[in-house]
Tab-separated table of C-alpha atoms and ligand atoms in Angstrom:
chain	number	residue	atom	x	y	z
D	138	MET	CA	31.250	-40.383	56.172
D	139	GLN	CA	27.371	-40.098	56.130
D	140	PHE	CA	25.466	-36.981	57.284
D	141	GLU	CA	22.431	-36.948	59.080
D	142	LYS	CA	20.012	-34.144	59.909
D	143	ASN	CA	17.756	-33.713	62.948
D	144	LYS	CA	19.440	-36.686	64.674
D	145	SER	CA	18.269	-37.362	68.291
D	146	LEU	CA	21.427	-37.429	70.412
D	147	LYS	CA	19.502	-39.418	73.492
D	148	GLU	CA	21.570	-42.562	72.551
D	149	PHE	CA	24.940	-40.615	72.803
D	150	ASN	CA	24.736	-39.106	76.184
D	151	THR	CA	24.492	-41.101	79.242
D	152	PHE	CA	21.966	-38.443	80.862
D	153	GLY	CA	19.772	-39.613	77.903
D	154	ILE	CA	18.780	-36.362	77.222
D	155	ASP	CA	16.502	-36.163	73.979
D	156	CYS	CA	18.007	-33.151	72.216
D	157	LYS	CA	18.586	-32.946	68.527
D	158	ALA	CA	21.805	-32.355	66.367
D	159	ASN	CA	20.712	-30.476	63.334
D	160	HIS	CA	23.474	-32.061	61.617
D	161	PHE	CA	25.491	-35.111	62.634
D	162	VAL	CA	28.267	-37.134	61.322
D	163	SER	CA	30.323	-39.887	62.630
D	164	VAL	CA	33.973	-40.295	61.821
D	165	SER	CA	36.036	-43.562	61.902
D	166	THR	CA	39.501	-42.650	60.515
D	167	ILE	CA	41.583	-39.483	61.107
D	168	ALA	CA	42.063	-38.691	57.222
D	169	GLU	CA	38.027	-38.431	57.485
D	170	LEU	CA	38.191	-35.810	60.432
D	171	GLN	CA	40.953	-34.130	58.887
D	172	GLU	CA	38.899	-33.912	55.641
D	173	LEU	CA	35.836	-32.747	57.601
D	174	LEU	CA	37.646	-30.098	59.202
D	175	GLN	CA	39.166	-28.467	56.418
D	176	HIS	CA	35.857	-28.681	54.214
D	177	GLU	CA	33.333	-27.489	56.795
D	178	ASP	CA	35.612	-24.733	58.369
D	179	HIS	CA	33.188	-22.168	58.211
D	180	GLN	CA	30.739	-24.194	60.186
D	181	LYS	CA	30.758	-24.277	64.212
D	182	LYS	CA	31.547	-27.907	65.182
D	183	PHE	CA	30.839	-29.746	68.538
D	184	ILE	CA	32.942	-32.822	69.228
D	185	LEU	CA	31.119	-35.801	70.627
D	186	GLY	CA	32.999	-38.605	72.515
D	187	GLY	CA	31.180	-41.128	74.738
D	188	GLY	CA	28.870	-38.471	76.009
D	189	SER	CA	29.235	-39.502	79.721
D	190	ASN	CA	30.126	-36.274	81.179
D	191	ILE	CA	27.858	-33.933	79.396
D	192	LEU	CA	24.485	-32.246	80.098
D	193	PHE	CA	22.565	-31.034	77.087
D	194	THR	CA	20.240	-27.961	77.780
D	195	ARG	CA	19.634	-27.259	74.171
D	196	ASP	CA	19.437	-28.586	70.564
D	197	LEU	CA	22.961	-28.152	68.810
D	198	ASP	CA	23.193	-25.879	65.758
D	199	GLU	CA	26.864	-26.743	65.483
D	200	LEU	CA	27.884	-29.725	63.177
D	201	VAL	CA	28.184	-32.735	65.767
D	202	ILE	CA	31.171	-34.816	65.032
D	203	HIS	CA	30.816	-38.164	66.848
D	204	ILE	CA	34.373	-39.448	67.385
D	205	ASP	CA	34.317	-43.298	66.623
D	206	LEU	CA	38.072	-44.017	65.985
D	207	LYS	CA	38.870	-47.413	67.011
D	208	GLY	CA	41.784	-49.616	67.656
D	209	ILE	CA	44.412	-50.649	70.437
D	210	PHE	CA	48.122	-51.024	69.183
D	211	VAL	CA	51.218	-51.942	70.838
D	212	LYS	CA	53.810	-49.133	70.390
D	213	HIS	CA	56.618	-50.916	72.619
D	214	GLU	CA	57.283	-53.310	75.043
D	215	ASP	CA	59.813	-54.573	77.359
D	216	GLU	CA	59.732	-57.189	80.423
D	217	ASP	CA	58.211	-54.874	82.565
D	218	HIS	CA	56.113	-52.375	80.810
D	219	ILE	CA	54.053	-52.016	77.679
D	220	ILE	CA	52.956	-48.860	75.921
D	221	LEU	CA	49.627	-49.117	74.310
D	222	GLU	CA	48.256	-46.478	71.934
D	223	VAL	CA	44.388	-46.482	72.054
D	224	MET	CA	42.221	-44.647	69.602
D	225	ALA	CA	39.703	-42.142	71.084
D	226	GLY	CA	36.467	-44.004	70.148
D	227	GLU	CA	37.352	-46.892	72.072
D	228	ASN	CA	35.114	-47.612	75.075
D	229	TRP	CA	37.106	-46.867	78.321
D	230	HIS	CA	35.942	-49.927	80.218
D	231	ASP	CA	36.173	-52.315	77.288
D	232	LEU	CA	39.860	-50.952	77.518
D	233	VAL	CA	40.291	-51.802	81.202
D	234	GLU	CA	38.794	-55.282	80.461
D	235	TYR	CA	41.306	-55.751	77.530
D	236	CYS	CA	44.093	-54.808	79.954
D	237	ILE	CA	43.071	-57.251	82.851
D	238	ASP	CA	42.789	-60.090	80.172
D	239	HIS	CA	46.262	-59.476	79.031
D	240	ASP	CA	47.369	-58.688	82.811
D	241	TYR	CA	48.566	-55.286	81.967
D	242	GLY	CA	48.329	-53.318	85.187
D	243	GLY	CA	47.503	-49.716	86.168
D	244	ILE	CA	44.090	-48.595	84.914
D	245	GLU	CA	41.957	-51.492	86.969
D	246	ASN	CA	40.906	-48.976	89.498
D	247	LEU	CA	39.375	-47.069	86.873
D	248	SER	CA	37.073	-49.860	86.016
D	249	LEU	CA	33.595	-49.154	84.881
D	250	ILE	CA	34.014	-45.410	84.480
D	251	PRO	CA	31.472	-44.698	81.638
D	252	GLY	CA	32.971	-42.924	78.573
D	253	ASN	CA	35.430	-43.054	75.911
D	254	VAL	CA	39.069	-43.267	75.990
D	255	GLY	CA	39.361	-39.927	73.925
D	256	THR	CA	37.602	-37.950	76.691
D	257	ALA	CA	39.447	-39.615	79.796
D	258	PRO	CA	42.386	-37.068	79.433
D	259	ILE	CA	40.065	-33.907	79.199
D	260	GLN	CA	38.810	-34.216	82.907
D	261	ASN	CA	41.751	-36.673	84.022
D	262	ILE	CA	39.499	-39.549	85.181
D	263	GLY	CA	39.906	-40.767	88.509
D	264	ALA	CA	38.449	-43.211	91.160
D	265	TYR	CA	39.614	-45.059	94.196
D	266	GLY	CA	43.089	-43.549	94.580
D	267	VAL	CA	44.254	-43.566	90.618
D	268	GLU	CA	44.073	-41.002	88.036
D	269	LEU	CA	44.366	-41.365	84.483
D	270	LYS	CA	47.662	-39.243	84.765
D	271	ASP	CA	49.215	-42.068	86.548
D	272	VAL	CA	49.543	-44.107	83.497
D	273	PHE	CA	49.295	-41.103	80.695
D	274	VAL	CA	52.236	-41.011	78.255
D	275	SER	CA	50.784	-38.620	75.971
D	276	CYS	CA	48.063	-38.032	73.441
D	277	LYS	CA	47.524	-37.141	69.786
D	278	THR	CA	45.464	-34.555	68.645
D	279	LEU	CA	44.042	-32.542	65.603
D	280	SER	CA	44.280	-28.807	65.770
D	281	VAL	CA	40.555	-27.643	64.883
D	282	GLU	CA	42.391	-24.394	63.808
D	283	SER	CA	45.097	-25.632	61.524
D	284	PHE	CA	43.960	-29.271	60.963
D	285	THR	CA	47.432	-30.209	61.897
D	286	GLU	CA	48.472	-33.204	64.218
D	287	LYS	CA	49.858	-32.330	67.570
D	288	GLU	CA	51.049	-34.529	70.285
D	289	PHE	CA	50.719	-33.466	73.750
D	290	GLN	CA	53.026	-35.100	76.573
D	291	LYS	CA	52.205	-35.566	79.737
D	292	GLU	CA	53.666	-32.560	81.132
D	293	ASP	CA	51.767	-30.468	78.446
D	294	CYS	CA	48.459	-31.536	79.774
D	295	ASN	CA	48.600	-29.496	83.279
D	296	PHE	CA	46.657	-32.521	85.129
D	297	ASP	CA	44.959	-31.698	88.064
D	298	TYR	CA	41.921	-32.915	89.880
D	299	ARG	CA	39.279	-33.433	87.238
D	300	ASN	CA	40.930	-30.974	85.147
D	301	SER	CA	43.547	-30.717	82.247
D	302	ILE	CA	44.439	-28.070	79.690
D	303	PHE	CA	41.788	-29.457	77.314
D	304	LYS	CA	39.119	-28.356	79.674
D	305	SER	CA	40.683	-24.955	80.723
D	306	VAL	CA	42.943	-22.735	78.162
D	307	GLU	CA	42.800	-24.906	75.208
D	308	LYS	CA	39.234	-25.970	75.792
D	309	GLY	CA	37.662	-26.792	72.547
D	310	ASN	CA	40.920	-26.056	70.503
D	311	TYR	CA	42.134	-29.879	70.104
D	312	ILE	CA	40.383	-33.122	68.888
D	313	ILE	CA	41.954	-35.977	70.956
D	314	THR	CA	42.630	-38.591	68.274
D	315	SER	CA	44.201	-41.407	70.643
D	316	VAL	CA	45.812	-41.749	73.980
D	317	ILE	CA	49.415	-43.581	74.696
D	318	LEU	CA	49.261	-45.321	78.165
D	319	ARG	CA	52.276	-46.903	80.038
D	320	LEU	CA	50.932	-50.004	81.811
D	321	SER	CA	52.873	-52.684	83.997
D	322	LYS	CA	53.581	-56.372	82.653
D	323	ARG	CA	54.562	-57.521	85.886
D	324	ASN	CA	55.088	-56.368	89.570
D	325	HIS	CA	51.869	-54.541	89.292
D	326	LYS	CA	51.590	-51.591	91.986
D	327	ILE	CA	48.460	-52.535	93.672
D	328	ASN	CA	46.338	-49.553	94.858
D	329	ALA	CA	43.922	-51.124	97.586
D	330	ASP	CA	44.293	-48.401	100.085
D	331	TYR	CA	40.919	-46.904	99.448
D	332	GLY	CA	38.740	-47.674	102.505
D	333	ALA	CA	35.673	-49.293	100.651
D	334	ILE	CA	38.322	-51.565	98.726
D	335	GLN	CA	40.283	-52.647	101.773
D	336	GLN	CA	36.867	-53.832	103.134
D	337	LEU	CA	35.597	-55.471	100.502
D	338	LEU	CA	38.680	-57.724	99.928
D	339	LYS	CA	38.897	-58.617	103.640
D	340	ASP	CA	35.214	-59.697	103.462
D	341	LYS	CA	36.299	-61.664	100.439
D	342	ASP	CA	39.458	-62.765	102.354
D	343	ILE	CA	41.909	-61.711	99.520
D	344	SER	CA	45.213	-60.570	101.150
D	345	ASN	CA	47.251	-60.442	98.020
D	346	PRO	CA	44.941	-59.027	95.515
D	347	THR	CA	45.620	-59.367	91.558
D	348	ILE	CA	44.655	-56.636	89.215
D	349	ARG	CA	41.662	-58.680	88.226
D	350	ASP	CA	40.460	-58.858	91.841
D	351	ILE	CA	40.922	-54.916	92.281
D	352	SER	CA	38.864	-54.359	89.170
D	353	GLU	CA	36.047	-56.785	90.511
D	354	THR	CA	36.063	-54.997	93.721
D	355	VAL	CA	35.754	-51.580	92.159
D	356	ILE	CA	33.126	-52.738	89.756
D	357	GLU	CA	31.301	-54.268	92.913
D	358	ILE	CA	31.609	-50.992	94.852
D	359	ARG	CA	30.539	-48.787	91.863
D	360	ARG	CA	27.560	-51.197	91.067
D	361	SER	CA	26.430	-50.839	94.755
D	362	LYS	CA	25.809	-47.033	94.740
D	363	LEU	CA	26.164	-45.901	91.296
D	364	PRO	CA	23.297	-46.025	88.977
D	365	ASP	CA	23.842	-47.833	85.491
D	366	PRO	CA	23.373	-45.063	83.004
D	367	GLN	CA	21.581	-47.547	80.663
D	368	ILE	CA	18.849	-48.009	83.428
D	369	LEU	CA	18.852	-44.532	84.917
D	370	GLY	CA	20.449	-41.433	83.084
D	371	ASN	CA	23.353	-39.753	84.967
D	372	GLY	CA	26.592	-38.478	84.377
D	373	GLY	CA	28.389	-39.491	87.333
D	374	SER	CA	29.614	-36.986	89.756
D	375	PHE	CA	27.729	-33.858	88.757
D	376	PHE	CA	29.880	-31.510	91.251
D	377	LYS	CA	33.724	-31.703	92.122
D	378	ASN	CA	34.384	-32.157	95.560
D	379	PRO	CA	35.305	-28.684	96.728
D	380	VAL	CA	38.506	-27.729	98.666
D	381	VAL	CA	38.018	-25.386	101.512
D	382	ASP	CA	40.891	-23.642	103.488
D	383	LEU	CA	41.834	-24.451	106.935
D	384	ALA	CA	39.620	-22.064	108.764
D	385	ILE	CA	36.332	-23.086	106.901
D	386	PHE	CA	37.328	-26.729	107.637
D	387	ASN	CA	37.683	-26.003	111.414
D	388	ASP	CA	34.546	-24.330	111.579
D	389	LEU	CA	32.674	-27.351	109.663
D	390	VAL	CA	34.434	-29.872	111.665
D	391	GLU	CA	33.062	-28.320	114.983
D	392	GLN	CA	29.737	-28.359	113.547
D	393	TYR	CA	29.965	-31.868	112.204
D	394	PRO	CA	32.289	-33.785	113.790
D	395	ASN	CA	31.498	-37.096	111.917
D	396	MET	CA	32.187	-35.200	108.270
D	397	PRO	CA	34.470	-37.101	106.009
D	398	TYR	CA	37.310	-35.374	104.509
D	399	TYR	CA	40.447	-35.680	102.747
D	400	ARG	CA	43.606	-33.537	103.752
D	401	ILE	CA	45.108	-32.111	100.527
D	402	SER	CA	47.882	-29.974	102.649
D	403	GLU	CA	48.273	-28.079	105.724
D	404	ASN	CA	45.814	-25.456	104.762
D	405	SER	CA	43.528	-27.284	102.414
D	406	TYR	CA	40.800	-29.916	102.779
D	407	LYS	CA	38.674	-31.696	100.088
D	408	ILE	CA	35.024	-32.349	101.260
D	409	PRO	CA	33.014	-34.831	99.758
D	410	ALA	CA	30.115	-32.883	97.724
D	411	GLY	CA	27.958	-36.138	97.814
D	412	TRP	CA	28.119	-35.800	101.965
D	413	LEU	CA	27.157	-31.945	101.714
D	414	ILE	CA	24.202	-32.907	99.311
D	415	ASP	CA	23.207	-35.621	101.565
D	416	THR	CA	23.599	-33.771	104.863
D	417	ALA	CA	21.554	-31.007	103.335
D	418	GLY	CA	18.731	-33.487	102.615
D	419	PHE	CA	18.825	-33.926	98.993
D	420	LYS	CA	19.528	-37.673	98.718
D	421	GLY	CA	16.832	-39.543	97.111
D	422	MET	CA	14.738	-36.525	96.361
D	423	ARG	CA	12.612	-36.425	93.263
D	424	VAL	CA	11.249	-33.522	91.229
D	425	GLY	CA	9.067	-34.572	88.428
D	426	GLU	CA	11.343	-36.295	85.993
D	427	VAL	CA	14.790	-35.605	87.423
D	428	GLY	CA	16.336	-36.433	91.114
D	429	VAL	CA	19.305	-36.694	93.266
D	430	HIS	CA	20.224	-40.581	93.479
D	431	LYS	CA	19.207	-42.419	96.693
D	432	ASP	CA	22.568	-44.133	97.174
D	433	GLN	CA	25.036	-41.555	96.150
D	434	ALA	CA	23.893	-37.773	96.454
D	435	LEU	CA	26.625	-36.694	94.067
D	436	VAL	CA	24.762	-38.050	91.316
D	437	LEU	CA	21.840	-36.244	89.580
D	438	VAL	CA	19.441	-38.503	87.557
D	439	ASN	CA	16.998	-38.656	84.633
D	440	PHE	CA	13.837	-40.551	85.517
D	441	GLY	CA	13.213	-40.796	81.919
D	442	ASN	CA	12.138	-38.201	79.913
D	443	ALA	CA	13.946	-35.163	81.877
D	444	LYS	CA	14.819	-32.013	80.021
D	445	GLY	CA	18.450	-30.882	80.363
D	446	ASN	CA	17.347	-27.514	81.891
D	447	GLU	CA	15.198	-29.452	84.750
D	448	ILE	CA	18.494	-31.169	85.761
D	449	LYS	CA	20.519	-27.742	85.502
D	450	ASP	CA	17.546	-26.359	87.437
D	451	LEU	CA	18.096	-28.813	90.150
D	452	ALA	CA	21.588	-28.211	90.070
D	453	ILE	CA	21.353	-24.763	90.657
D	454	THR	CA	18.766	-25.287	93.880
D	455	ILE	CA	21.445	-27.567	95.137
D	456	GLN	CA	23.967	-24.924	94.866
D	457	LYS	CA	22.382	-22.527	96.394
D	458	GLU	CA	21.270	-24.384	99.379
D	459	ILE	CA	24.892	-25.674	100.041
D	460	LYS	CA	25.983	-22.128	99.622
D	461	GLY	CA	23.564	-20.973	102.429
D	462	LYS	CA	23.904	-23.943	104.857
D	463	PHE	CA	27.815	-24.603	104.585
D	464	GLY	CA	28.981	-21.453	102.846
D	465	ILE	CA	30.584	-23.458	100.166
D	466	GLU	CA	30.444	-23.069	96.341
D	467	LEU	CA	29.892	-26.287	94.369
D	468	GLU	CA	31.368	-26.347	90.963
D	469	ALA	CA	29.688	-28.517	88.312
D	470	GLU	CA	32.102	-31.233	86.978
D	471	VAL	CA	29.799	-32.156	84.135
D	472	ASN	CA	30.016	-30.123	81.067
D	473	ILE	CA	26.634	-28.103	80.655
D	474	ILE	CA	25.963	-27.211	77.038
I	32	EPU	N1	28.865	-39.474	101.120
I	32	EPU	C1	27.770	-39.298	101.938
I	32	EPU	N2	26.523	-39.414	101.084
I	32	EPU	C2	26.366	-39.558	100.096
I	32	EPU	C3	27.703	-39.687	99.225
I	32	EPU	C4	28.941	-39.839	99.686
I	32	EPU	O1	27.561	-39.035	103.107
I	32	EPU	O2	25.493	-39.310	99.478
I	32	EPU	C5	30.160	-39.484	101.933
I	32	EPU	C6	30.742	-40.738	101.694
I	32	EPU	O3	30.152	-41.823	103.028
I	32	EPU	C7	32.104	-41.046	101.989
I	32	EPU	C8	32.479	-39.541	101.284
I	32	EPU	O4	31.295	-39.032	101.127
I	32	EPU	O5	32.561	-40.887	103.187
I	32	EPU	C9	32.914	-39.813	99.892
I	32	EPU	O6	32.088	-40.653	99.148
I	32	EPU	P1	32.507	-41.753	97.945
I	32	EPU	O7	33.648	-42.395	98.484
I	32	EPU	O8	31.718	-42.167	97.250
I	32	EPU	O9	33.437	-40.839	96.653
I	32	EPU	P2	33.310	-39.181	96.480
I	32	EPU	O10	34.088	-38.319	96.967
I	32	EPU	O11	31.367	-38.929	96.722
I	32	EPU	C10	34.776	-39.697	94.194
I	32	EPU	C11	34.778	-39.243	92.951
I	32	EPU	C12	33.947	-40.284	92.106
I	32	EPU	C13	34.979	-41.762	92.373
I	32	EPU	C14	34.998	-41.668	93.891
I	32	EPU	C15	35.743	-43.013	94.296
I	32	EPU	C16	34.380	-36.620	92.563
I	32	EPU	C17	33.581	-35.896	92.235
I	32	EPU	N3	33.726	-37.854	92.420
I	32	EPU	O12	33.340	-39.335	94.732
I	32	EPU	O13	34.061	-40.152	90.671
I	32	EPU	O14	34.381	-42.970	91.790
I	32	EPU	O15	35.430	-40.601	94.571
I	32	EPU	O16	37.033	-42.481	93.940
I	32	EPU	O17	35.755	-36.494	92.857
I	32	EPU	C18	32.882	-39.346	88.788
I	32	EPU	O18	33.943	-38.574	88.429
I	32	EPU	O19	31.705	-39.302	87.991
I	32	EPU	C19	32.874	-40.244	90.257
I	32	EPU	C20	31.913	-41.109	90.258
């Protein structure tokens, strides 16, 4: 384990914010992590995974622990399914590619999501009709308090839309060290209901898509509207899609008959935050080094040298405007530090 001082975190967050960690260490084994937690138990710690859902607005005084645990292990398999244990520091999309190459089905709709495997359960990553919880069996963790290992089964995790126990009541209390997933080996359940997927498959004349077809389609859709963090710093969707009740929904539909929505239940409807921000006129807007992406208004971008606070200020401006125009509170999806 090598401790570093005054380390720039620019390469460790997809927004590309150039803040500093006073103390930084990367861990590649669970034993190292356990040792670190025990010996440095007087010091506040900050656990850093893939850095894809974080906006840093300050330098970090805490000891920054970068989780670099690697490995993919087969726990069990039969003719139909395989159970994989994947270490937290594996890149999420590399795992998706590994699964496609081995013809393991279940996470192809989650292609190209930035970040690492260990952070995927925290916000129950999801896209194009699939969420992590659909393939999740359990995850292994280390308790920050007791330094002991604890495995959380799916039902312990309180998974919800972009939420879990690790983002709510147990926030900061456990470090996820590996994730166990159950994937199909044959008779894959193909999720092609999402409008944009259906359209592209039709354009390509594919009527019986394989998991590789779905992955390639999702990659094409994402590339067409989501900026590549390597080129333009961003944290994916900045806000959650808000859920409104029937009365508010009816008012909105009357005013905006073309408003897209997803029906959650008889009395609750999810409205795309990207549509609200777009309709409020923010899409493609730039203020200095920060802005709203030109193809997807839900994504805030760093044009190069933005400070985290500039992005936060833009987010606050957007929240106020959306509240004023539509009466809806937008909640950040990204963790603001
Ligand atoms: N829309 C606009 N203008 C925009 C953006 C979107 O009018 O600038 C409209 C679209 O036309 C569409 C609707 O809003 O009718 C929904 O847009 P889209 O299909 O792009 O999905 P989203 O609701 O904006 C969510 C997730 C994404 C995920 C996609 C696909 C959240 C907060 N975001 O976006 O997740 O990839 O669905 O499943 O739930 C992420 O979490 O970082 C992320 C990218």
